[in-house]
Coordinates of C-alpha atoms in Angstrom, one line a residue:
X127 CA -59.0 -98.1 172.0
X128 CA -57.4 -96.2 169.5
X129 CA -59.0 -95.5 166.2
X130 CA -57.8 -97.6 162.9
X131 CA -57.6 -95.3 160.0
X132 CA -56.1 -97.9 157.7
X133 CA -54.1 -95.6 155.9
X134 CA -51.1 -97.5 155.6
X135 CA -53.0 -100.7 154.1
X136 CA -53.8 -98.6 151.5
X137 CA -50.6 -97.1 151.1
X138 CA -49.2 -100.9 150.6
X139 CA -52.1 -102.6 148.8
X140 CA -51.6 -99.3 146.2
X141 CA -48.1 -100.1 145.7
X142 CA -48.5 -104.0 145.4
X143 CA -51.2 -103.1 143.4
X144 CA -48.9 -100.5 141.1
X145 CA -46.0 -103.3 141.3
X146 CA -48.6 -105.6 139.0
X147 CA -48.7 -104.5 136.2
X148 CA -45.3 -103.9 134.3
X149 CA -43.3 -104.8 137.6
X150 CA -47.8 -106.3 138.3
X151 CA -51.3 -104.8 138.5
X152 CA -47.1 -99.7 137.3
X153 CA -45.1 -102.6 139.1
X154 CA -47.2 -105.8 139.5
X155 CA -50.4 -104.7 138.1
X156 CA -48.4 -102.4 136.1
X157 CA -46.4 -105.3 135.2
X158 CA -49.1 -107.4 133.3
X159 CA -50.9 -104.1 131.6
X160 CA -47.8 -102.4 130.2
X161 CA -46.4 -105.7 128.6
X162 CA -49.7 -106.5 127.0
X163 CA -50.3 -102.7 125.4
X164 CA -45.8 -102.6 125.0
X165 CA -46.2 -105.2 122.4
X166 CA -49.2 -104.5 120.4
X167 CA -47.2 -101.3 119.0
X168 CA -44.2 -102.8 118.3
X169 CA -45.6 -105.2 116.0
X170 CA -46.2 -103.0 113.6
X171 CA -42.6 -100.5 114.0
X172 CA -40.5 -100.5 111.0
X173 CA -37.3 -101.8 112.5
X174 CA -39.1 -104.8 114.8
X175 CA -40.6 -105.5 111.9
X176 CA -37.3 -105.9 109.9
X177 CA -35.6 -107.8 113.0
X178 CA -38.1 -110.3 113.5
X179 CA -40.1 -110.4 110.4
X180 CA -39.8 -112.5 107.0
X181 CA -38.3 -111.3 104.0
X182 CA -39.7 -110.9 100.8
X183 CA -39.1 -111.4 97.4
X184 CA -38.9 -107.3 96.8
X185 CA -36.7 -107.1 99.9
X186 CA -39.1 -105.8 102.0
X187 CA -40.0 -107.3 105.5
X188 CA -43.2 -108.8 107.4
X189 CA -44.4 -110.0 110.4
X190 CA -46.6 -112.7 109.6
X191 CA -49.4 -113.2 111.9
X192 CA -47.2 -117.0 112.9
X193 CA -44.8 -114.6 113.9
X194 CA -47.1 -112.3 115.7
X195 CA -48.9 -114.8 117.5
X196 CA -45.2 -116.6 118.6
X197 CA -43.9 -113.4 120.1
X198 CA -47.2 -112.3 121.5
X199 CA -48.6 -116.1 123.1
X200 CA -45.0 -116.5 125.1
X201 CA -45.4 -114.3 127.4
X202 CA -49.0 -116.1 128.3
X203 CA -47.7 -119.8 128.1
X204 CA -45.0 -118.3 131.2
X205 CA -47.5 -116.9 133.0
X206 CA -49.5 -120.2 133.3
X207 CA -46.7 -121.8 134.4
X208 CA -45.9 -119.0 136.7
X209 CA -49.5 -118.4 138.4
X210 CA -48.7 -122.5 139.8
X211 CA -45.4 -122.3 140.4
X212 CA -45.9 -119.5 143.1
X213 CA -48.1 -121.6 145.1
X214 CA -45.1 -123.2 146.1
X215 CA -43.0 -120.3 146.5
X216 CA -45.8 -118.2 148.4
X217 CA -45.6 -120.6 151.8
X218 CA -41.9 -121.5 152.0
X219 CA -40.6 -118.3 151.1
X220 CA -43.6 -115.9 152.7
X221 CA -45.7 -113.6 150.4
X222 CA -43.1 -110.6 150.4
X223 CA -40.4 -112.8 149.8
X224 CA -42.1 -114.9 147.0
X225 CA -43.2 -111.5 145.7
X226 CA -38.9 -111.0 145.4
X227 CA -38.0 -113.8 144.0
X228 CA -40.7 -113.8 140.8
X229 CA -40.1 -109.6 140.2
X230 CA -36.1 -110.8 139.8
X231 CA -37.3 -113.1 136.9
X232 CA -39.4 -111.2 135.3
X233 CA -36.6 -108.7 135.0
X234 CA -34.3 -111.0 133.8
X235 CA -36.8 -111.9 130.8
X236 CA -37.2 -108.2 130.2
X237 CA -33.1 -108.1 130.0
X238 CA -32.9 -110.8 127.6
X239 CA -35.6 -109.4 125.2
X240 CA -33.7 -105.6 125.3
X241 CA -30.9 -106.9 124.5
X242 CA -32.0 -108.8 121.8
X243 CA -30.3 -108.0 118.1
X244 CA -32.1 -109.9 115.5
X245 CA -33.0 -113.5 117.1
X246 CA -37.2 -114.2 117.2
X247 CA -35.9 -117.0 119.2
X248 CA -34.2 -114.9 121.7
X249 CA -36.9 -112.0 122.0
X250 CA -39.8 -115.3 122.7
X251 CA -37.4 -116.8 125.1
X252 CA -37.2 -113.7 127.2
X253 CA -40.7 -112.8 126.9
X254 CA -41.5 -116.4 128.4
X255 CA -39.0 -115.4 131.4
X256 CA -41.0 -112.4 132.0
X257 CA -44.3 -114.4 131.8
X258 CA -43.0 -116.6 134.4
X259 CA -43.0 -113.3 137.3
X260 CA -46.0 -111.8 135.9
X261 CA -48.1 -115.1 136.0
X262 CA -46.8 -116.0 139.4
X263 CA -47.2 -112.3 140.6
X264 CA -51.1 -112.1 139.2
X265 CA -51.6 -114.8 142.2
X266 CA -49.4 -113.7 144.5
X267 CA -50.8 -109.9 144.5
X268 CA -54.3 -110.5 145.4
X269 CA -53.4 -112.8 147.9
X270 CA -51.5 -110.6 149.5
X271 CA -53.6 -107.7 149.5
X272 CA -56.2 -110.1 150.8
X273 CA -53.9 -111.0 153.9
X274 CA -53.0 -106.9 154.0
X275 CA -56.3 -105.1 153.1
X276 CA -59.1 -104.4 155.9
X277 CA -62.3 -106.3 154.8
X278 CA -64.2 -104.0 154.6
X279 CA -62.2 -102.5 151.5
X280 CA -61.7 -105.4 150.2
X281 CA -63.7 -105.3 146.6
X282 CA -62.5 -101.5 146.2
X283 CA -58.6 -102.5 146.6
X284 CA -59.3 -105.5 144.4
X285 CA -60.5 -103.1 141.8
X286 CA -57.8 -100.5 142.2
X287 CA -55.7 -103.8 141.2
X288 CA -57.3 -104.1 137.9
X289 CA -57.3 -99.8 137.8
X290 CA -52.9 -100.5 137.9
X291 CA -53.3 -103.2 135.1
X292 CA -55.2 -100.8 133.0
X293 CA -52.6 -97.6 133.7
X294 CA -49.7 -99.7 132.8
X295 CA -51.7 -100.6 129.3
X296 CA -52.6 -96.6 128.4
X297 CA -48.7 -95.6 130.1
X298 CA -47.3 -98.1 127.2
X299 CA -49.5 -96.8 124.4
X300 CA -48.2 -93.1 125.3
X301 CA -44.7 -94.7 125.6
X302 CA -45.3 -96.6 122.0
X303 CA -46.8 -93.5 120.2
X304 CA -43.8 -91.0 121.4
X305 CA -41.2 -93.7 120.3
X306 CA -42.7 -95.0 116.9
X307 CA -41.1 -92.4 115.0
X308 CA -37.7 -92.9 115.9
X309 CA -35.5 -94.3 113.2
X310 CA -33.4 -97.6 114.6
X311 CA -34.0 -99.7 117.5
X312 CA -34.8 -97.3 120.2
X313 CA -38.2 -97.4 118.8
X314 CA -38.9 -100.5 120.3
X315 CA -36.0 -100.7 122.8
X316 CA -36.9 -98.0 124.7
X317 CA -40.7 -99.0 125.8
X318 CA -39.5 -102.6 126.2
X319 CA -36.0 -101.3 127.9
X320 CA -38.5 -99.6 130.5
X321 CA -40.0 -102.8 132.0
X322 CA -35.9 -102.9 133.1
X323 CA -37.0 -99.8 135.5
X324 CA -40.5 -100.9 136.8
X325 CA -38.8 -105.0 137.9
X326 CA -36.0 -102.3 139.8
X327 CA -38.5 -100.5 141.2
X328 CA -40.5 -103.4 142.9
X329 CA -37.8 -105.8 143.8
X330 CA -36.1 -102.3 145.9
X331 CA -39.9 -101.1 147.3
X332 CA -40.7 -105.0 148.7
X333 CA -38.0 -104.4 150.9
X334 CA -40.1 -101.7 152.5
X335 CA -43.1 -103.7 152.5
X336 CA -43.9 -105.8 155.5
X337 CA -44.6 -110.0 155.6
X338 CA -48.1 -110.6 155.6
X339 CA -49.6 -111.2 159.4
X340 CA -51.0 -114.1 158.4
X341 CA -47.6 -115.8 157.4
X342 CA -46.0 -114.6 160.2
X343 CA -48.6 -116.5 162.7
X344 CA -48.5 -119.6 160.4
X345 CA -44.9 -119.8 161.4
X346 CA -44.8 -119.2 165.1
X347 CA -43.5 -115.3 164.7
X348 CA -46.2 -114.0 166.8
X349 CA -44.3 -110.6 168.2
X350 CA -43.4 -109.6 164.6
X351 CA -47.2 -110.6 163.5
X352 CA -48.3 -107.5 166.4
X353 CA -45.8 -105.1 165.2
X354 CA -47.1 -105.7 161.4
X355 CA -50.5 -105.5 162.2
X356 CA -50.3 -102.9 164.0
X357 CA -48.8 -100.4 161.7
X358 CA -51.2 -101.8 159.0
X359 CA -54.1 -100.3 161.3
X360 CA -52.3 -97.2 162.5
X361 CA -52.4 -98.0 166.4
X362 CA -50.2 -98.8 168.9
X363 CA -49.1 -102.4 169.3
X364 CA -50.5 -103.2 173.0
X365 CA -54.2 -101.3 171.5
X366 CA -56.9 -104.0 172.0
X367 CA -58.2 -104.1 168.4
X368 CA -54.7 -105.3 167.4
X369 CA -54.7 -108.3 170.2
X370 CA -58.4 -108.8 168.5
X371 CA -57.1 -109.1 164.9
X372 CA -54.5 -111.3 166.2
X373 CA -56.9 -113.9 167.6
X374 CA -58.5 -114.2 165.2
X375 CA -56.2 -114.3 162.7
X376 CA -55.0 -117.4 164.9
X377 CA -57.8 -118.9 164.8
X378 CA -58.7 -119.0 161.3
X379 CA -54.9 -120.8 160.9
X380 CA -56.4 -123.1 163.4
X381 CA -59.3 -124.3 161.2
X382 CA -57.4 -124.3 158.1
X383 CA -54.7 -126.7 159.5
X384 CA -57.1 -129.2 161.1
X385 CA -57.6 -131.5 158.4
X386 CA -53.9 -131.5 157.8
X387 CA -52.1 -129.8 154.8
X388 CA -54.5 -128.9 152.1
X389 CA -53.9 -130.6 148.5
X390 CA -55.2 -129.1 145.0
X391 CA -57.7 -131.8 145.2
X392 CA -59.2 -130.7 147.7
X393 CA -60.4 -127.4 145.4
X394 CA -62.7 -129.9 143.9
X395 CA -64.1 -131.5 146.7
X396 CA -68.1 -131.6 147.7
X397 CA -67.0 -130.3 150.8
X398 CA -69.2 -126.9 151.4
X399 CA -69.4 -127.1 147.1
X400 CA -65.8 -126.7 146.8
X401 CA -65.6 -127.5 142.8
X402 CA -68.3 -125.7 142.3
X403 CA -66.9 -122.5 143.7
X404 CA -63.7 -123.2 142.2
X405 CA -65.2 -123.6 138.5
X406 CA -67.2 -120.5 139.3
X407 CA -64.1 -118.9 139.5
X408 CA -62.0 -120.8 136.8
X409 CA -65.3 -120.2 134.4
X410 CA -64.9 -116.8 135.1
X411 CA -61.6 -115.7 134.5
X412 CA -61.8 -118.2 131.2
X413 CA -65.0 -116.0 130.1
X414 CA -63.5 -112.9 130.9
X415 CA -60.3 -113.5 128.2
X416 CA -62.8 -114.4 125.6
X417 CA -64.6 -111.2 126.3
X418 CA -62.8 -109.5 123.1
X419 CA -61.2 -107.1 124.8
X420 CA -57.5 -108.3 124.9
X421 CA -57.9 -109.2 120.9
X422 CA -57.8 -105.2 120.7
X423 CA -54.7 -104.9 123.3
X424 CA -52.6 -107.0 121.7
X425 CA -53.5 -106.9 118.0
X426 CA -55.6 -103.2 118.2
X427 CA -52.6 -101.4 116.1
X428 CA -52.4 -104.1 113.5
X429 CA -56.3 -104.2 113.6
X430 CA -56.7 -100.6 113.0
X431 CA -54.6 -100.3 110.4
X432 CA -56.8 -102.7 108.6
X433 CA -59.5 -100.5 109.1
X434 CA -58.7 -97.5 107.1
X435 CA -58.6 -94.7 109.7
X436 CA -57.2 -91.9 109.0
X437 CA -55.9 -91.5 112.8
X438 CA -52.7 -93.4 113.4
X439 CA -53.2 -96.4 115.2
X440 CA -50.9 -95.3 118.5
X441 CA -53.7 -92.5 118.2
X442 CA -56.3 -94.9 118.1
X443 CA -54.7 -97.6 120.9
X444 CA -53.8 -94.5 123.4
X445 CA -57.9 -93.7 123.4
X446 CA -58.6 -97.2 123.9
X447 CA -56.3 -96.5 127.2
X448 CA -57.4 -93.3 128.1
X449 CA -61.3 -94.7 127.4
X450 CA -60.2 -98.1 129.9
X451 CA -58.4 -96.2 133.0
X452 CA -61.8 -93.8 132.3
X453 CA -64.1 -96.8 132.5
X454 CA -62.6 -98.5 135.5
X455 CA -62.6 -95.9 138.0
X456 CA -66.8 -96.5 138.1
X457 CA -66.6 -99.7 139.5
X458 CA -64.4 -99.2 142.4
X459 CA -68.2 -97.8 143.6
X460 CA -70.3 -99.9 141.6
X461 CA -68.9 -102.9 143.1
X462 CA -70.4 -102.7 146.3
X463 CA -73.2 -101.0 145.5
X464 CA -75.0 -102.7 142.2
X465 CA -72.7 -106.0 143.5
X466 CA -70.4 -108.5 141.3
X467 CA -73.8 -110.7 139.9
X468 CA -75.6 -107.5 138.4
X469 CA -72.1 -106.1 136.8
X470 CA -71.5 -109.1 135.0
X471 CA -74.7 -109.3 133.6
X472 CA -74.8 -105.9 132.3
X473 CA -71.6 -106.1 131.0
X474 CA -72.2 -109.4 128.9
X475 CA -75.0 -107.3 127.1
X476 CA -73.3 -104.5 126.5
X477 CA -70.0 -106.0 124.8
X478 CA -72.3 -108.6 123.0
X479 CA -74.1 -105.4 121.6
X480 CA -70.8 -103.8 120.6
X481 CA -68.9 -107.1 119.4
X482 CA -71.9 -108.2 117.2
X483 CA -71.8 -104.5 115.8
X484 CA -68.4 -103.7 115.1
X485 CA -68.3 -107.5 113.6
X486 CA -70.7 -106.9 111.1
X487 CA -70.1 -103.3 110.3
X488 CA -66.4 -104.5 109.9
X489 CA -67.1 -107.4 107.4
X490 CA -69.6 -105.8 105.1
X491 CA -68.3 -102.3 104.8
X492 CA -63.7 -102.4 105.2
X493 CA -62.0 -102.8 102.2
X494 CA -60.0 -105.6 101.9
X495 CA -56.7 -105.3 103.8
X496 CA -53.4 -103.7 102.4
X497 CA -56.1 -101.2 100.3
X498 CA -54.5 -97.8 99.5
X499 CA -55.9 -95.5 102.3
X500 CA -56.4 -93.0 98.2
X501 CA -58.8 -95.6 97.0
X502 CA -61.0 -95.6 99.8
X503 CA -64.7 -95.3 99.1
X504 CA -66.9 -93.3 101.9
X505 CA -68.4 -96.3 102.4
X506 CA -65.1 -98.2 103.9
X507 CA -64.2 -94.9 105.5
X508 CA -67.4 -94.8 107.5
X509 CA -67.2 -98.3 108.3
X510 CA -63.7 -97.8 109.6
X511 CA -65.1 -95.2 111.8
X512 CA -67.4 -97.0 113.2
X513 CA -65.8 -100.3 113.9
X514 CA -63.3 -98.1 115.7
X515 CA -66.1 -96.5 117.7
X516 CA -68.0 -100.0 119.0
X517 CA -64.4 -101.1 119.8
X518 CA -63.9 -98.1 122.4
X519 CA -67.4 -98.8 123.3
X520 CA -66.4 -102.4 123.6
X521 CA -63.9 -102.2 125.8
X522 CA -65.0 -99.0 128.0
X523 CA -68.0 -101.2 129.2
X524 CA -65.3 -104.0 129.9
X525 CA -63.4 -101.8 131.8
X526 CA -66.5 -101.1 134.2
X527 CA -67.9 -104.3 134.4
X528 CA -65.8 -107.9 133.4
X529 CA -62.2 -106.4 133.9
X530 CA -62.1 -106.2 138.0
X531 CA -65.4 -108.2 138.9
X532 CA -64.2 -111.7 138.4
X533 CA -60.7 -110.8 139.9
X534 CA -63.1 -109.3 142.7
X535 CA -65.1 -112.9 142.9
X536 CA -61.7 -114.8 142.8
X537 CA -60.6 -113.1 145.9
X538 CA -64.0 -113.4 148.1
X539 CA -65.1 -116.7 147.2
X540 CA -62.5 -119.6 149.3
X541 CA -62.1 -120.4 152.5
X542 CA -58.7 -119.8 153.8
X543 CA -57.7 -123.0 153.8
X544 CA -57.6 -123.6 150.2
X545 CA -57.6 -120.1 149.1
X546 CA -54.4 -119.9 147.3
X547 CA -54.4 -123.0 145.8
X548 CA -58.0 -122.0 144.4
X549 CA -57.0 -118.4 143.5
X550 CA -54.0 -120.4 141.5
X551 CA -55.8 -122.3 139.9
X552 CA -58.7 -119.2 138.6
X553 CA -55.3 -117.2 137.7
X554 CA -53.9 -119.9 135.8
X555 CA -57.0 -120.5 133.8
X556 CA -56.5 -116.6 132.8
X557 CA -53.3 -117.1 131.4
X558 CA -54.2 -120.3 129.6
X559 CA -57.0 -118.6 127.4
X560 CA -54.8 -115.5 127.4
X561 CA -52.0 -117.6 125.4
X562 CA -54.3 -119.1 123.9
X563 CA -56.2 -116.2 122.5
X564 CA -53.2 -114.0 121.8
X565 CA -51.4 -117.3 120.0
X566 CA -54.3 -118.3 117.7
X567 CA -56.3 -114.2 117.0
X568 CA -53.8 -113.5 114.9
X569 CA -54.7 -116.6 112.2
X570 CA -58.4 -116.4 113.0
X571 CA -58.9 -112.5 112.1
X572 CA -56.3 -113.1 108.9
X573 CA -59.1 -115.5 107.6
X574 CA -61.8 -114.1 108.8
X575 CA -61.3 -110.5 109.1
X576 CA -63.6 -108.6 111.3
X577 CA -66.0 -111.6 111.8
X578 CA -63.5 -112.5 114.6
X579 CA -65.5 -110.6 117.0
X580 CA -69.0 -112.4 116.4
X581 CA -66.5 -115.3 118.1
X582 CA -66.3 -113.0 121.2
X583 CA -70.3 -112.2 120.8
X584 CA -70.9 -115.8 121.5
X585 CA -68.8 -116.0 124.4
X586 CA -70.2 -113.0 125.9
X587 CA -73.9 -114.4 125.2
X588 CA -72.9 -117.6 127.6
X589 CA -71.4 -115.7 129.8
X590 CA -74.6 -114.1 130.5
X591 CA -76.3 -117.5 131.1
X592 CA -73.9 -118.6 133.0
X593 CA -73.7 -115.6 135.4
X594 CA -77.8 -116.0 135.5
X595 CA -77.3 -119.5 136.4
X596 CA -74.2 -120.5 138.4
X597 CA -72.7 -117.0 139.9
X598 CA -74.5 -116.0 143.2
X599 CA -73.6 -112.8 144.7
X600 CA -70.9 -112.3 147.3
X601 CA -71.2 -108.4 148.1
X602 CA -71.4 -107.8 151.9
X603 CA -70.8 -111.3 152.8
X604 CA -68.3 -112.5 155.0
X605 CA -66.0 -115.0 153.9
X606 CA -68.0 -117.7 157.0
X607 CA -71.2 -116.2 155.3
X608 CA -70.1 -117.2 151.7
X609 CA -69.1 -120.8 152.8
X610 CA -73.1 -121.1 154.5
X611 CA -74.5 -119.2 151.3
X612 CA -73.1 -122.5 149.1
X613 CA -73.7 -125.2 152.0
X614 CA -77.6 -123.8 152.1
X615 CA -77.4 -124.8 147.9
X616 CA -79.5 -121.3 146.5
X617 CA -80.0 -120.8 143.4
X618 CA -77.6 -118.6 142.2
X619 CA -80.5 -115.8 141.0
X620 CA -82.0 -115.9 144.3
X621 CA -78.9 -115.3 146.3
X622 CA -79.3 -111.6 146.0
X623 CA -81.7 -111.8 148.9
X624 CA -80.6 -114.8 150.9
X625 CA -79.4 -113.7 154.3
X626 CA -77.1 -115.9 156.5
X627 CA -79.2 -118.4 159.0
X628 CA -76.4 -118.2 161.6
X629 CA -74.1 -114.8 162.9
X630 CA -71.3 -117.2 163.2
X631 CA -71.1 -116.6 167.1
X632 CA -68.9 -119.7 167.7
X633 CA -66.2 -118.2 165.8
X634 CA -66.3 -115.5 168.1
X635 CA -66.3 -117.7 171.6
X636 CA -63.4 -119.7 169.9
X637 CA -61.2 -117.0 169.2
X638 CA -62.3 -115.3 173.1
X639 CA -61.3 -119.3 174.3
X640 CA -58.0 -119.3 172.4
X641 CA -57.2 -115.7 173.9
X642 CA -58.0 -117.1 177.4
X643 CA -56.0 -120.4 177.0
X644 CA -53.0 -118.0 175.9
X645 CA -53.1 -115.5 179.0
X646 CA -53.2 -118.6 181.6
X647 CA -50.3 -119.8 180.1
X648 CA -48.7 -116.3 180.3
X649 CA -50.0 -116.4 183.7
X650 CA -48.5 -119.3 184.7
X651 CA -45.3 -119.3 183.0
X652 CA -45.0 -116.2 185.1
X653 CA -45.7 -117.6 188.4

């Protein structure tokens, strides 16, 4: 038996993963990062500003934080739609297909907001296009990589997913601090103009990308199933471990097929705690946008400015990437060694501390906004400082710990029967809190200033309870393993040490009996 080295599974799960985030998680993970950090400096450029912003009665222009939160939020609203919409799109059209079809859109939104000349409504309506193939893309991704990846990578690769996400955010602040200067349009039509290049550059690479093996078996194409998996594992299409994959690839189709086609209720069902591992999931990716983190992706320029630094807010937004893409390339060990449970918990703690810090500091010691950067005091100016220096703090411990864990718990968690109906469903609730956050932070932190982020403390303080409570840990378990882990009912701080009762041995008989069945037939057909 030839030896798998995997290396082209992580070639392709790399650039699926790279086609996420501006064309998702540099293209799909590069499709959703770039976008987000893209629009956070354009807010505040002279000439968006005077396109899209209100006039005033001394002729000059703003961008009122309505404005802000319009432009920002419409991107989120399409991807909510979008993360559904591709569960439809995902099994009639196959994953590599699907992954077509939503990359076209999402460059045809970026189009429409390039070309845009002075219309708000124009620039929202193509950011809601766009939202549409990112949102459907986020889901689409990880499932997949899932169908791609070998297992045993499989919380690494779903953390170099998140790693793409974070690129494509520091990429666009590099982008937005070498264009803010230029006088005209090209200030903000170039970095937005570039999304053109990254939807181009996935909807050409898919067609190099093979259908998921998986998809293939679900619809009877067996022969080109072998040849995929095949090259995925590096060996030669008649080498034993591929026939092995094969079965039991087959058989898993079998199970998930036997109670007929799955339905969405069927994510809440008290079969093997269904809705519970499905709000697990949900709760998570919900907790995770109310972390604080995005607040200072979207709004961090406009923020900043606020604060009274003497650095230029690009400065100040291109650390906050350099600080994420730093902070994430931890966890692709962490995860499997400290585990999904123990990150989340020490992440909650350490964003509450900064949140609560960089809150208070901010309220009792910034001067109020639009104050001459001449008048000052040291006071403000220290305050400034450190507000700014909780914030990278803030979102570097994010970064390691609540940016790829839940997305990592999403993945592991479902049996593949409803998996992407329940992946849908935890991706959808991320884009509902991300509109809904980017919509409404604007208005909050106008009225309440800094005291915004005591609203994120709060969250981060439940989320540690909740984790304590609800979120069991999944590292090293099989998916079989997870299903048994909730069916046994542990408490969710004592699954660290639970150990599966059963080695799942009938799987393995069924898949040997479905291999046997096949070659009598063969046999036969041949006689």
């Amino acid at each position: 038996m030839a030896v798998p080295t995997n290396r082209k599974a992580i070639l392709l799960a790399a650039f699926i993963a790279f086609g996420m985030v501006n064309v998702i998680y540099m293209l799909e993970c590069f499709l959703f990062g770039y976008d987000i950090g893209v629009i956070s400096g354009c807010l505040i450029m002279p000439d968006f500003v005077a396109r899209f912003g209100q006039q005033q009665s001394d002729g000059s222009f703003i961008l009122t934080s309505s404005r802000q939160s319009i432009i920002t939020s419409l991107l989120s609203a399409g991807t909510f739609i979008g993360a559904l919409a591709q569960a439809f799109t995902s099994d009639r059209f196959g994953r590599r297909g699907s992954i077509l079809i939503w990359s076209g859109i999402f460059t045809v939104g970026t189009i429409i907001q390039t070309a845009t000349i002075k219309s708000i409504v124009q620039i929202t309506v193509g950011r809601f296009v766009a939202g549409l193939g990112v949102g459907a893309l986020s889901a689409i991704v990880p499932l997949y990589n899932g169908e791609t990846a070998p297992k045993a990578m499989r919380g690494m690769l779903l953390v170099l997913y998140q790693l793409q996400i974070i690129i494509g955010i520091f990429l666009s602040y590099i982008i937005d601090l070498g264009t803010h200067s230029i006088n005209g349009s090209a200030s903000w039509r170039i970095p937005v103009g570039l999304q053109i290049c990254w939807g181009f550059a996935l909807l050409s690479g898919i067609f190099f990308l093979p259908e998921s093996p998986r998809h293939l078996l679900g619809t009877g194409r067996e022969a080109e199933a072998i040849e995929v998996v095949a090259e995925l594992n590096s060996v030669p299409e008649d080498d034993p471990l591929v026939r092995d994959i094969v079965d039991e690839l087959e058989y898993g189709i079998r199970v998930e097929n036997e109670g007929g086609k799955a339905t969405w209720a069927e994510c809440f069902s008290s079969r093997n705690l269904l809705w519970k591992r499905t709000m697990n999931g949900m709760m998570l990716q919900f907790i995770q946008q109310l972390n604080g983190q995005n607040f200072y992706y979207y709004y961090g320029d406009t923020f900043f400015k606020s604060a009274g630094t003497q650095l230029s807010p690009y400065v100040i937004q291109t650390i906050l990437g350099a600080v994420s893409v730093v902070g994430t390339i931890p966890a692709l060990y962490l995860i499997d060694t400290w585990g999904r449970r123990k990150s989340l918990l020490t992440g909650a703690l350490l964003e509450a501390t900064c949140a609560i810090i960089a809150g208070l500091v901010g309220h009792f010691t910034l001067a109020p906004s639009g104050t001459p950067i001449d008048q000052l005091t040291p006071r403000n100016k220290a305050g400034g400082d450190t507000l700014i220096a909780f914030a990278v703090l803030h979102v570097f411990t994010y970064s390691i710990f609540w940016g790829p864990t839940p997305w990592v718990y999403l993945g592991e968690s479902f049996p593949l029967r409803v998996r992407p109906k329940c992946i849908a469903l935890g991706s959808a609730t991320n884009w509902l809190w991300n509109f809904l956050l980017s919509f409404f932070s604007p208005r909050i932190a106008n009225d309440i200033g800094p005291l915004i982020l005591l609203i994120f403390f709060g969250m981060l303080i439940f989320g540690f309870v909740y984790v304590y409570f609800f979120i069991p840990e999944t590292k090293g378990l099989s998916l079989e393993e997870v299903d048994e882990m909730y069916r046994s009912r542990v408490p969710a701080w004592r699954a660290g040490g639970w150990r599966p009762s059963e080695k799942h041995l009938h799987d393995k008989i069924e898949v040997a009996e479905v291999h046997e069945v096949k070659e009598k037939a063969v046999d036969g057909q041949s006689a």
